[in-house]
Amino acid sequence: MTAITLAAPLAGWAMPLDEVPDPAFAQGLVGTGMAIDPTVNELRSPCDGVVLSIHRARHACTVRSTTGAEVLLHLGVDTVGLNGEGFTAHAADGQAVKTGDLLISFDMDTVGRRAHSLVSMMVVVNDGFTVDGQTVNREVAAGVPVMTVHGGSAGAAPSEAPVGASSADSAERTVRLPIAHGLHARPAAALVAAAKAHPGAVTILCRGRSVNAKSVVALMGLGTVLGDELTVRAAGPGAQGVVETIAGLIGSGLGDPVVEGAAAAPAAAPRSAPTPAPAEEEIGPPFAAGEEVLVKGTIAVPGVTVGTAVRRFRTAVRVVEQGDGPAVEEPRLHRALDSVIAGLADAARRMPEHAAIFQAHRELLDDPELLDGALADIRAGKSAGWAWQRVTQGQAEVLAAMADPRMAERAADLRDLEQQVLAALAGKAPSVGLAELPAGSVVLADEILPSDLAGVPAGRLAGIGMVHGGPTSHAVILAAALGVPTIVALGRQVERVPDGAPVVLDGNRGELHVFPPEEALDTTRKAVAARIARREVNRRTASEDCRTADGTRIEVFANLGRVSDAPVAVAEGAEGCGLLRTEFLFLERQSAPTEDEQHRQYQQIADALGGRPVIIRTLDVGGDKPLPYLPLPKEENPVLGLRGVRVGLREPELLRAQIRAILRVKPVGVCRIMVPMITSPSELQAVRAMVDEERATLGRAEPIDVGAMIEVPAAALIADRICTVADFLSIGTNDLTQYVLAMDRGNPHVAAQLDALHPGVLRLIRQTVAGASGLGRMVAVCGGSASDPMAAPLLIGLGVTELSATPAVIADLKAFIRTLRLDDCRRVAEAALMADSADEVRRLVAETWPAL
């Protein structure tokens, strides 16, 4: 029996699985393993293996180890309901990974505020494996060994779905899925538990795909959504009973709330001829030389490049429908498939680090639905090309229509294989992709396919712009590995760009500039070269104080959420902590942290910062982040209810304990207290009175600064009044922006429009600074805009003197600020206040500081 050791996929507090606040995991229904309360926002692979699936909500990932163990990594509890908000996937289905490779990153503020819990699970979900040696009840670092898995064998293949019995022993029933988020981990585990009670085969059929109902991973991989039609099939004695049981469980929600009146699933596409090429859309004539044009798309791979447009738009391949009979057409198809398989093997040798992508294509060619469907058409008298085109187009259309964007992007893989096989059938040599490009080419295409990138020599491909495509497709992953700036979803207008046109592709903004002026081309070339050089220099000067070019002191602090964040921030050049989120001490526990426990954590952070200032935000929880030991009423809209200081004043003993812990930190004066969600001077005065009382109790003579967070419009409007009791102000632009614009940052329909550079938000920042300046109070920004280089000159121009950013951006941010002049910042800030939109503001900043 083979054993492998799994590494911690996250840093944090390791805990037994039975302490997880989710019964499906705590009772072992999903699998066996452990949990970690994370202190970092990056999920990494616990072992060498292959990514089986990234869930459509990007909150979970399954990795199959080299021994065949399927390890489910699930970030947080009830996070599927975020529908991907706050999560970013860095790996793709079928991708080979090594221990420690980044899989998913997440915004701890967004996820922590909206999820039931940030506690994350690592469990082995397939049969034939045992788990022991879990490291629990202690802090662990990411990458350290924490669990041993026994079973399987080196190089193990995935287990096959159970083989069905004869029709006499089988039964099936179809039922609609009535749960909002499909078969995510919890309902999938409930279904698996019922299926495993039956000794025979049990399968679930959905939209033409059939999977093993005894596999959590297989069920999650179906990508089901509300209203999908599921067919439950079972074989063997008692099949009818198990089918009725499982169908009943599905109908009752499998433990999730049932959505009444679930919509019908989309009907399957009928079996028909290949879709003819659509009539040519009127997109206009080619752009004329000297006609400067801007085409906007979606950022896929950041970076800026200058080059020459090379058109690679595909034309529809016309195939003859009637064939020369099965005896001729079947061998033709098999020879073509063999030729493509050989080409994939060659591509894998040229790009070994991404061999898994080409292996995934190889497995698609072996897919029985594709091959059997094509052979059936051939035996019905069709040509090999017609048959192959029909089945691949049909499957690609199914994938492209899926709600999960990652699954939709897999349609590109099928289109790639369609083109390669049709080329082989036509007797053409295997595609050389983009290997013969001239240096400095910016390729424009309907969609770049993985095979196109397999043999690109270094330095030839400068950039990629696609009409279609998504930012997580296999081709984009390969482009990122090559360091090629890429924009997707540019639309049909990009087809008007003529071959040889000079272009600037700005992957940082999602913009393609066609026929830019020569001076713009020259400026961009120089900027690209300078940016590469600056990146190294910035790291070397990060520890120096930050001043503008004309000597104005701007403090650049770090936002911290754990003890382990502090040394990282110092290494990146942080001059202190401008926001310590203390929720990490209070969440995922059955009782409040003691005063001593809090003091130890705050002291460790102060020590790690080496005497630099530490601004500690008091507990910021509410109905959206319930605590089991803090009875708060359930609210229809917790964002407008009991939050921040309102909770502290409602539960004064909780707040007093935290205040005492902060007051005890040494050296005296290193800490400041910051109070969230202040809307009036009376709220802050109530907290200040508590601080003074606790300071007297502790016998501390030295005062401590107490500041207010400006997060609601009312606070900005009366900042002058709040400053009569506040020692400083810090603007939380994330909440302020959503309150000003009446857009919930967790609502996917409007979240993309949220921008802290909206003139309305900027005017409130100006008013806050104006209110504070009369009493000589310092104003900081600790929200997301403090990490945005485009916001920095505006905030400085409006009078902000401290920015508290995420540690990773601090070195570059400080370097940029050192290039600014206060007069320029003020001038642009004043102009921004008169703009009509955030887009107009960003254009203004970009025009003034084009190096951004």
Coordinates of C-alpha atoms in Angstrom, one line a residue, residues 184-581:
H184 CA -21.8 21.6 -4.6
A185 CA -20.0 19.7 -1.8
R186 CA -22.7 19.4 0.8
P187 CA -25.6 18.2 -1.4
A188 CA -23.2 16.1 -3.4
A189 CA -22.1 14.4 -0.2
A190 CA -25.7 13.7 0.8
L191 CA -26.4 12.1 -2.6
V192 CA -23.2 10.0 -2.4
A193 CA -24.1 8.7 1.0
A194 CA -27.4 7.4 -0.3
A195 CA -25.8 5.9 -3.4
K196 CA -23.2 4.1 -1.4
A197 CA -25.9 2.3 0.5
H198 CA -26.7 0.4 -2.7
P199 CA -24.2 -2.4 -3.6
G200 CA -24.8 -2.0 -7.4
A201 CA -24.1 0.8 -9.8
V202 CA -25.7 4.2 -9.4
T203 CA -25.3 6.9 -12.0
I204 CA -26.6 10.4 -12.5
L205 CA -27.3 11.6 -16.0
C206 CA -27.5 15.4 -16.7
R207 CA -27.4 17.2 -20.1
G208 CA -26.0 14.1 -21.9
R209 CA -23.3 13.4 -19.3
S210 CA -23.4 10.3 -17.0
V211 CA -21.3 10.1 -13.9
N212 CA -20.8 7.8 -10.9
A213 CA -23.2 8.8 -8.2
K214 CA -20.9 7.5 -5.5
S215 CA -18.2 10.1 -6.3
V216 CA -18.5 13.6 -4.8
V217 CA -16.0 14.9 -7.4
A218 CA -17.8 13.4 -10.3
L219 CA -21.1 15.0 -9.1
M220 CA -19.6 18.4 -8.6
G221 CA -17.9 18.1 -12.0
L222 CA -21.3 18.0 -13.7
G223 CA -21.6 21.7 -13.2
T224 CA -25.3 21.5 -12.4
V225 CA -27.5 24.5 -11.9
L226 CA -30.9 25.2 -10.6
G227 CA -33.6 23.5 -12.7
D228 CA -31.3 20.9 -14.3
E229 CA -33.0 17.6 -15.1
L230 CA -31.3 14.7 -13.4
T231 CA -31.9 11.1 -14.3
V232 CA -31.1 8.7 -11.5
R233 CA -30.2 5.2 -12.7
A234 CA -29.4 2.2 -10.6
A235 CA -28.6 -1.5 -11.3
G236 CA -28.8 -4.6 -9.3
P237 CA -31.2 -6.0 -6.7
G238 CA -33.2 -3.2 -5.0
A239 CA -32.5 -0.8 -7.8
Q240 CA -36.0 0.6 -7.9
G241 CA -35.9 1.4 -4.2
V242 CA -32.6 3.2 -4.3
V243 CA -33.8 5.2 -7.3
E244 CA -36.9 6.4 -5.5
T245 CA -34.9 7.2 -2.4
I246 CA -32.3 9.3 -4.3
A247 CA -34.9 11.0 -6.4
G248 CA -36.8 11.9 -3.2
L249 CA -33.7 13.3 -1.7
I250 CA -33.0 15.4 -4.7
G251 CA -36.5 16.7 -4.7
S252 CA -36.2 17.7 -1.1
G253 CA -33.0 19.6 -1.7
L254 CA -30.4 17.3 -0.3
G255 CA -30.1 19.5 2.7
D256 CA -30.1 22.8 0.8
P257 CA -33.1 25.1 0.7
V258 CA -35.5 24.2 -2.0
V259 CA -36.3 26.9 -4.6
E260 CA -39.9 26.7 -5.5
G261 CA -40.7 26.6 -9.3
A262 CA -37.2 25.7 -10.5
A263 CA -37.0 26.6 -14.1
A264 CA -36.8 23.9 -16.7
A265 CA -33.4 22.9 -18.0
P266 CA -32.6 23.9 -21.5
A267 CA -33.5 21.3 -24.1
A268 CA -30.6 19.3 -25.6
A269 CA -29.6 20.4 -29.1
P270 CA -31.2 18.1 -31.8
R271 CA -29.0 15.8 -33.8
S272 CA -28.5 17.7 -37.0
A273 CA -26.1 18.7 -39.7
P274 CA -23.1 21.0 -38.8
T275 CA -24.1 24.6 -38.2
P276 CA -23.5 26.5 -41.5
A277 CA -21.2 29.5 -41.3
P278 CA -23.4 32.5 -40.4
A279 CA -23.9 35.2 -42.9
E280 CA -21.1 37.8 -42.7
E281 CA -22.0 40.4 -40.1
E282 CA -21.7 44.0 -41.2
I283 CA -18.7 45.1 -39.3
G284 CA -17.5 47.9 -41.6
P285 CA -14.4 48.3 -43.8
P286 CA -10.9 47.9 -42.5
F287 CA -9.6 50.7 -40.4
A288 CA -7.7 53.2 -42.5
A289 CA -4.0 53.9 -42.0
G290 CA -3.7 57.0 -39.8
E291 CA -7.1 56.4 -38.2
E292 CA -6.4 56.1 -34.5
V293 CA -8.9 53.6 -33.1
L294 CA -9.4 52.1 -29.6
V295 CA -11.0 48.7 -29.2
K296 CA -11.8 47.5 -25.6
G297 CA -12.0 44.0 -24.3
T298 CA -11.4 41.9 -21.2
I299 CA -8.1 41.6 -19.5
A300 CA -6.7 38.1 -19.6
V301 CA -2.9 38.4 -19.2
P302 CA -1.6 41.8 -17.9
G303 CA 1.2 43.7 -19.6
V304 CA 1.8 46.3 -22.2
T305 CA 3.3 45.7 -25.6
V306 CA 4.0 47.4 -28.9
G307 CA 3.9 45.5 -32.2
T308 CA 2.5 44.8 -35.6
A309 CA -1.0 43.3 -36.1
V310 CA -1.0 39.8 -37.6
R311 CA -4.4 38.5 -38.6
R312 CA -5.2 34.8 -37.9
F313 CA -9.0 34.8 -38.3
R314 CA -10.3 31.4 -39.2
T315 CA -12.5 30.6 -42.1
A316 CA -15.2 28.0 -41.9
V317 CA -14.0 24.6 -43.2
R318 CA -16.5 23.3 -45.8
V319 CA -16.9 19.5 -45.8
V320 CA -18.7 17.1 -48.1
E321 CA -21.7 15.5 -46.4
Q322 CA -21.9 12.2 -48.3
G323 CA -19.0 9.8 -47.9
D324 CA -17.5 6.9 -49.9
G325 CA -18.8 4.3 -47.5
P326 CA -17.7 3.0 -44.1
A327 CA -14.9 0.9 -45.5
V328 CA -13.2 4.1 -46.8
E329 CA -14.3 6.8 -44.3
E330 CA -13.6 4.9 -41.0
P331 CA -9.9 4.3 -41.8
R332 CA -9.6 8.0 -42.9
L333 CA -10.9 9.2 -39.6
H334 CA -8.7 6.9 -37.6
R335 CA -5.6 8.0 -39.6
A336 CA -6.5 11.6 -39.0
L337 CA -6.9 11.1 -35.3
D338 CA -3.6 9.2 -35.1
S339 CA -1.9 12.2 -36.9
V340 CA -3.4 14.7 -34.4
I341 CA -2.5 12.5 -31.4
A342 CA 1.1 12.5 -32.7
G343 CA 1.0 16.3 -32.9
L344 CA -0.2 16.6 -29.4
A345 CA 2.6 14.4 -28.1
D346 CA 5.1 16.6 -29.9
A347 CA 3.5 19.7 -28.4
A348 CA 3.7 18.2 -24.9
R349 CA 7.4 17.6 -25.5
R350 CA 8.0 21.2 -26.5
M351 CA 6.0 22.6 -23.5
P352 CA 6.5 19.9 -20.8
E353 CA 5.4 22.2 -18.0
H354 CA 1.9 22.3 -19.7
A355 CA 1.8 18.7 -20.9
A356 CA -1.4 18.2 -18.9
I357 CA -3.3 20.5 -21.3
F358 CA -2.3 18.5 -24.3
Q359 CA -3.0 15.3 -22.4
A360 CA -6.5 16.6 -21.8
H361 CA -6.9 17.1 -25.6
R362 CA -5.6 13.6 -26.1
E363 CA -8.3 12.3 -23.7
L364 CA -11.0 14.3 -25.6
L365 CA -10.0 12.4 -28.8
D366 CA -10.6 9.2 -26.9
D367 CA -14.0 10.3 -25.7
P368 CA -16.5 7.6 -26.7
E369 CA -19.3 10.2 -27.3
L370 CA -17.2 11.9 -29.9
L371 CA -15.8 8.8 -31.6
D372 CA -18.9 6.7 -31.4
G373 CA -21.1 9.6 -32.7
A374 CA -18.8 10.2 -35.7
L375 CA -18.6 6.5 -36.5
A376 CA -22.4 6.2 -36.3
D377 CA -22.7 9.0 -38.9
I378 CA -20.1 7.4 -41.1
R379 CA -22.0 4.1 -41.0
A380 CA -25.1 6.1 -42.0
G381 CA -23.3 7.1 -45.2
K382 CA -21.7 10.4 -44.1
S383 CA -18.1 11.5 -44.8
A384 CA -15.5 11.4 -42.0
G385 CA -15.1 15.2 -42.1
W386 CA -18.9 15.9 -41.9
A387 CA -19.3 13.3 -39.1
W388 CA -16.4 14.7 -37.0
Q389 CA -17.5 18.3 -37.5
R390 CA -21.0 17.5 -36.4
V391 CA -20.1 15.8 -33.2
T392 CA -17.5 18.3 -32.1
Q393 CA -19.6 21.3 -32.9
G394 CA -22.5 19.8 -31.0
Q395 CA -20.4 19.1 -27.9
A396 CA -18.8 22.5 -28.2
E397 CA -22.2 24.2 -28.3
V398 CA -23.3 22.3 -25.1
L399 CA -20.2 23.5 -23.3
A400 CA -20.4 27.0 -24.6
A401 CA -24.0 27.3 -23.2
M402 CA -23.0 26.3 -19.7
A403 CA -23.4 28.8 -16.9
D404 CA -19.9 28.0 -15.6
P405 CA -17.5 30.2 -17.6
R406 CA -14.7 27.7 -17.1
M407 CA -16.7 24.9 -18.7
A408 CA -17.8 27.2 -21.5
E409 CA -14.2 28.0 -22.2
R410 CA -13.5 24.3 -22.7
A411 CA -15.5 24.6 -25.9
A412 CA -12.4 26.2 -27.4
D413 CA -10.5 22.9 -26.8
L414 CA -13.1 21.1 -28.9
R415 CA -13.0 23.7 -31.7
D416 CA -9.2 23.2 -31.7
L417 CA -9.5 19.5 -32.1
E418 CA -12.2 20.0 -34.8
Q419 CA -9.8 22.1 -36.8
Q420 CA -6.8 19.8 -36.4
V421 CA -8.7 16.7 -37.4
L422 CA -10.3 18.3 -40.4
A423 CA -6.9 19.6 -41.5
A424 CA -5.5 16.1 -41.2
L425 CA -8.4 14.7 -43.2
A426 CA -7.7 17.2 -45.9
G427 CA -4.1 15.9 -46.1
K428 CA -2.5 19.0 -44.7
A429 CA 0.6 18.9 -42.5
P430 CA 0.1 19.4 -38.8
S431 CA -0.4 23.0 -37.9
V432 CA 2.7 25.0 -37.1
G433 CA 0.5 27.3 -35.0
L434 CA 2.2 30.6 -34.6
A435 CA 5.8 29.3 -35.0
E436 CA 6.5 31.2 -38.2
L437 CA 5.5 34.6 -36.9
P438 CA 7.8 37.6 -37.4
A439 CA 9.3 39.1 -34.3
G440 CA 7.0 41.6 -32.5
S441 CA 3.7 40.1 -33.8
V442 CA 0.5 41.0 -32.0
V443 CA -1.8 38.2 -33.2
L444 CA -5.5 39.0 -33.7
A445 CA -7.8 36.1 -34.0
D446 CA -11.3 34.8 -33.4
E447 CA -9.8 32.6 -30.7
I448 CA -6.3 31.4 -30.2
L449 CA -6.2 27.7 -29.6
P450 CA -3.7 25.8 -27.4
S451 CA -2.2 24.1 -30.4
D452 CA -1.4 27.5 -31.9
L453 CA 0.9 28.3 -29.0
A454 CA 2.8 25.0 -28.8
G455 CA 5.8 26.0 -30.9
V456 CA 6.1 29.7 -30.6
P457 CA 9.8 30.7 -30.4
A458 CA 10.8 33.2 -27.8
G459 CA 10.4 36.8 -28.8
R460 CA 8.2 36.3 -31.8
L461 CA 4.8 36.7 -30.2
A462 CA 4.4 40.1 -28.5
G463 CA 0.7 40.0 -27.7
I464 CA -2.7 38.4 -28.4
G465 CA -6.1 39.9 -29.0
M466 CA -9.2 37.6 -29.5
V467 CA -12.7 38.3 -30.7
H468 CA -14.0 35.7 -28.3
G469 CA -12.5 33.6 -25.5
G470 CA -12.4 33.8 -21.8
P471 CA -9.7 34.9 -19.3
T472 CA -9.2 31.3 -17.9
S473 CA -9.1 29.3 -21.1
H474 CA -6.3 26.8 -21.8
A475 CA -4.8 29.2 -24.4
V476 CA -4.7 32.0 -21.9
I477 CA -3.0 29.9 -19.4
L478 CA -0.3 29.1 -22.0
A479 CA -0.1 32.7 -23.0
A480 CA 0.5 33.7 -19.3
A481 CA 3.2 31.0 -19.1
L482 CA 4.9 32.6 -22.1
G483 CA 4.5 36.1 -20.6
V484 CA 2.4 37.3 -23.5
P485 CA 0.0 40.2 -22.8
T486 CA -3.5 39.0 -23.8
I487 CA -6.9 40.6 -24.2
V488 CA -10.1 38.5 -24.9
A489 CA -13.7 39.4 -25.9
L490 CA -12.6 42.3 -28.1
G491 CA -15.7 41.7 -30.3
R492 CA -16.0 41.7 -34.1
Q493 CA -14.6 45.2 -34.6
V494 CA -11.1 43.8 -34.1
E495 CA -11.6 42.1 -37.5
R496 CA -11.3 45.5 -39.1
V497 CA -7.6 45.8 -38.0
P498 CA -5.6 45.3 -41.2
D499 CA -2.5 43.1 -41.4
G500 CA 0.6 45.0 -40.5
A501 CA -1.1 47.8 -38.6
P502 CA 1.0 49.2 -35.7
V503 CA -0.8 48.5 -32.4
V504 CA -0.4 49.0 -28.7
L505 CA -1.9 46.2 -26.7
D506 CA -2.5 47.3 -23.1
G507 CA -3.3 44.2 -21.1
N508 CA -3.5 46.2 -17.9
R509 CA -6.5 48.1 -19.1
G510 CA -8.0 45.7 -21.7
E511 CA -7.4 48.1 -24.6
L512 CA -6.1 47.7 -28.1
H513 CA -4.9 50.9 -29.7
V514 CA -4.8 50.7 -33.5
F515 CA -2.7 53.1 -35.6
P516 CA -1.6 55.1 -32.6
P517 CA 0.6 58.1 -33.4
E518 CA 4.3 57.4 -33.9
E519 CA 5.1 59.3 -30.7
A520 CA 2.7 57.2 -28.8
L521 CA 4.4 54.0 -30.1
D522 CA 7.8 55.3 -29.2
T523 CA 6.6 56.4 -25.8
T524 CA 5.1 53.0 -25.1
R525 CA 8.2 51.2 -26.2
K526 CA 10.3 53.2 -23.8
A527 CA 7.7 52.8 -21.0
V528 CA 7.7 49.0 -21.3
A529 CA 11.5 48.9 -21.1
A530 CA 11.5 51.3 -18.2
R531 CA 8.9 49.4 -16.3
I532 CA 10.8 46.2 -16.5
A533 CA 13.9 47.9 -15.1
R534 CA 12.0 49.8 -12.4
R535 CA 10.4 46.6 -11.1
E536 CA 13.8 45.5 -9.8
V537 CA 14.8 48.9 -8.5
N538 CA 11.5 49.4 -6.6
R539 CA 12.2 46.3 -4.4
R540 CA 15.6 47.7 -3.5
T541 CA 14.3 51.1 -2.3
A542 CA 11.1 49.8 -0.6
S543 CA 12.3 50.3 2.9
E544 CA 13.0 54.0 2.5
D545 CA 10.5 56.7 3.6
C546 CA 8.1 57.8 1.0
R547 CA 8.0 61.4 -0.2
T548 CA 6.7 63.0 -3.3
A549 CA 9.2 64.5 -5.8
D550 CA 8.7 67.9 -4.1
G551 CA 9.2 66.6 -0.6
T552 CA 5.7 66.0 0.7
R553 CA 5.7 63.1 3.2
I554 CA 3.2 60.4 2.4
E555 CA 3.1 57.4 4.8
V556 CA 2.5 54.1 3.2
F557 CA 1.2 51.5 5.6
A558 CA -0.1 48.0 5.3
N559 CA -3.5 46.4 5.8
L560 CA -3.0 43.3 8.0
G561 CA -5.3 40.5 9.0
R562 CA -3.0 38.0 10.8
V563 CA 0.2 37.9 12.8
S564 CA 2.0 36.3 9.9
D565 CA 1.2 39.2 7.6
A566 CA 3.4 41.6 9.6
P567 CA 6.9 40.4 8.6
V568 CA 5.8 40.2 4.9
A569 CA 4.6 43.8 5.1
V570 CA 7.9 45.0 6.5
A571 CA 9.8 43.2 3.8
E572 CA 7.7 45.0 1.2
G573 CA 8.5 48.4 2.7
A574 CA 5.5 49.0 4.9
E575 CA 6.0 51.9 7.4
G576 CA 3.4 50.6 9.8
C577 CA 0.0 49.0 9.9
G578 CA -2.8 51.3 8.9
L579 CA -5.6 48.7 9.4
L580 CA -5.4 45.6 11.6
R581 CA -8.5 43.6 11.0

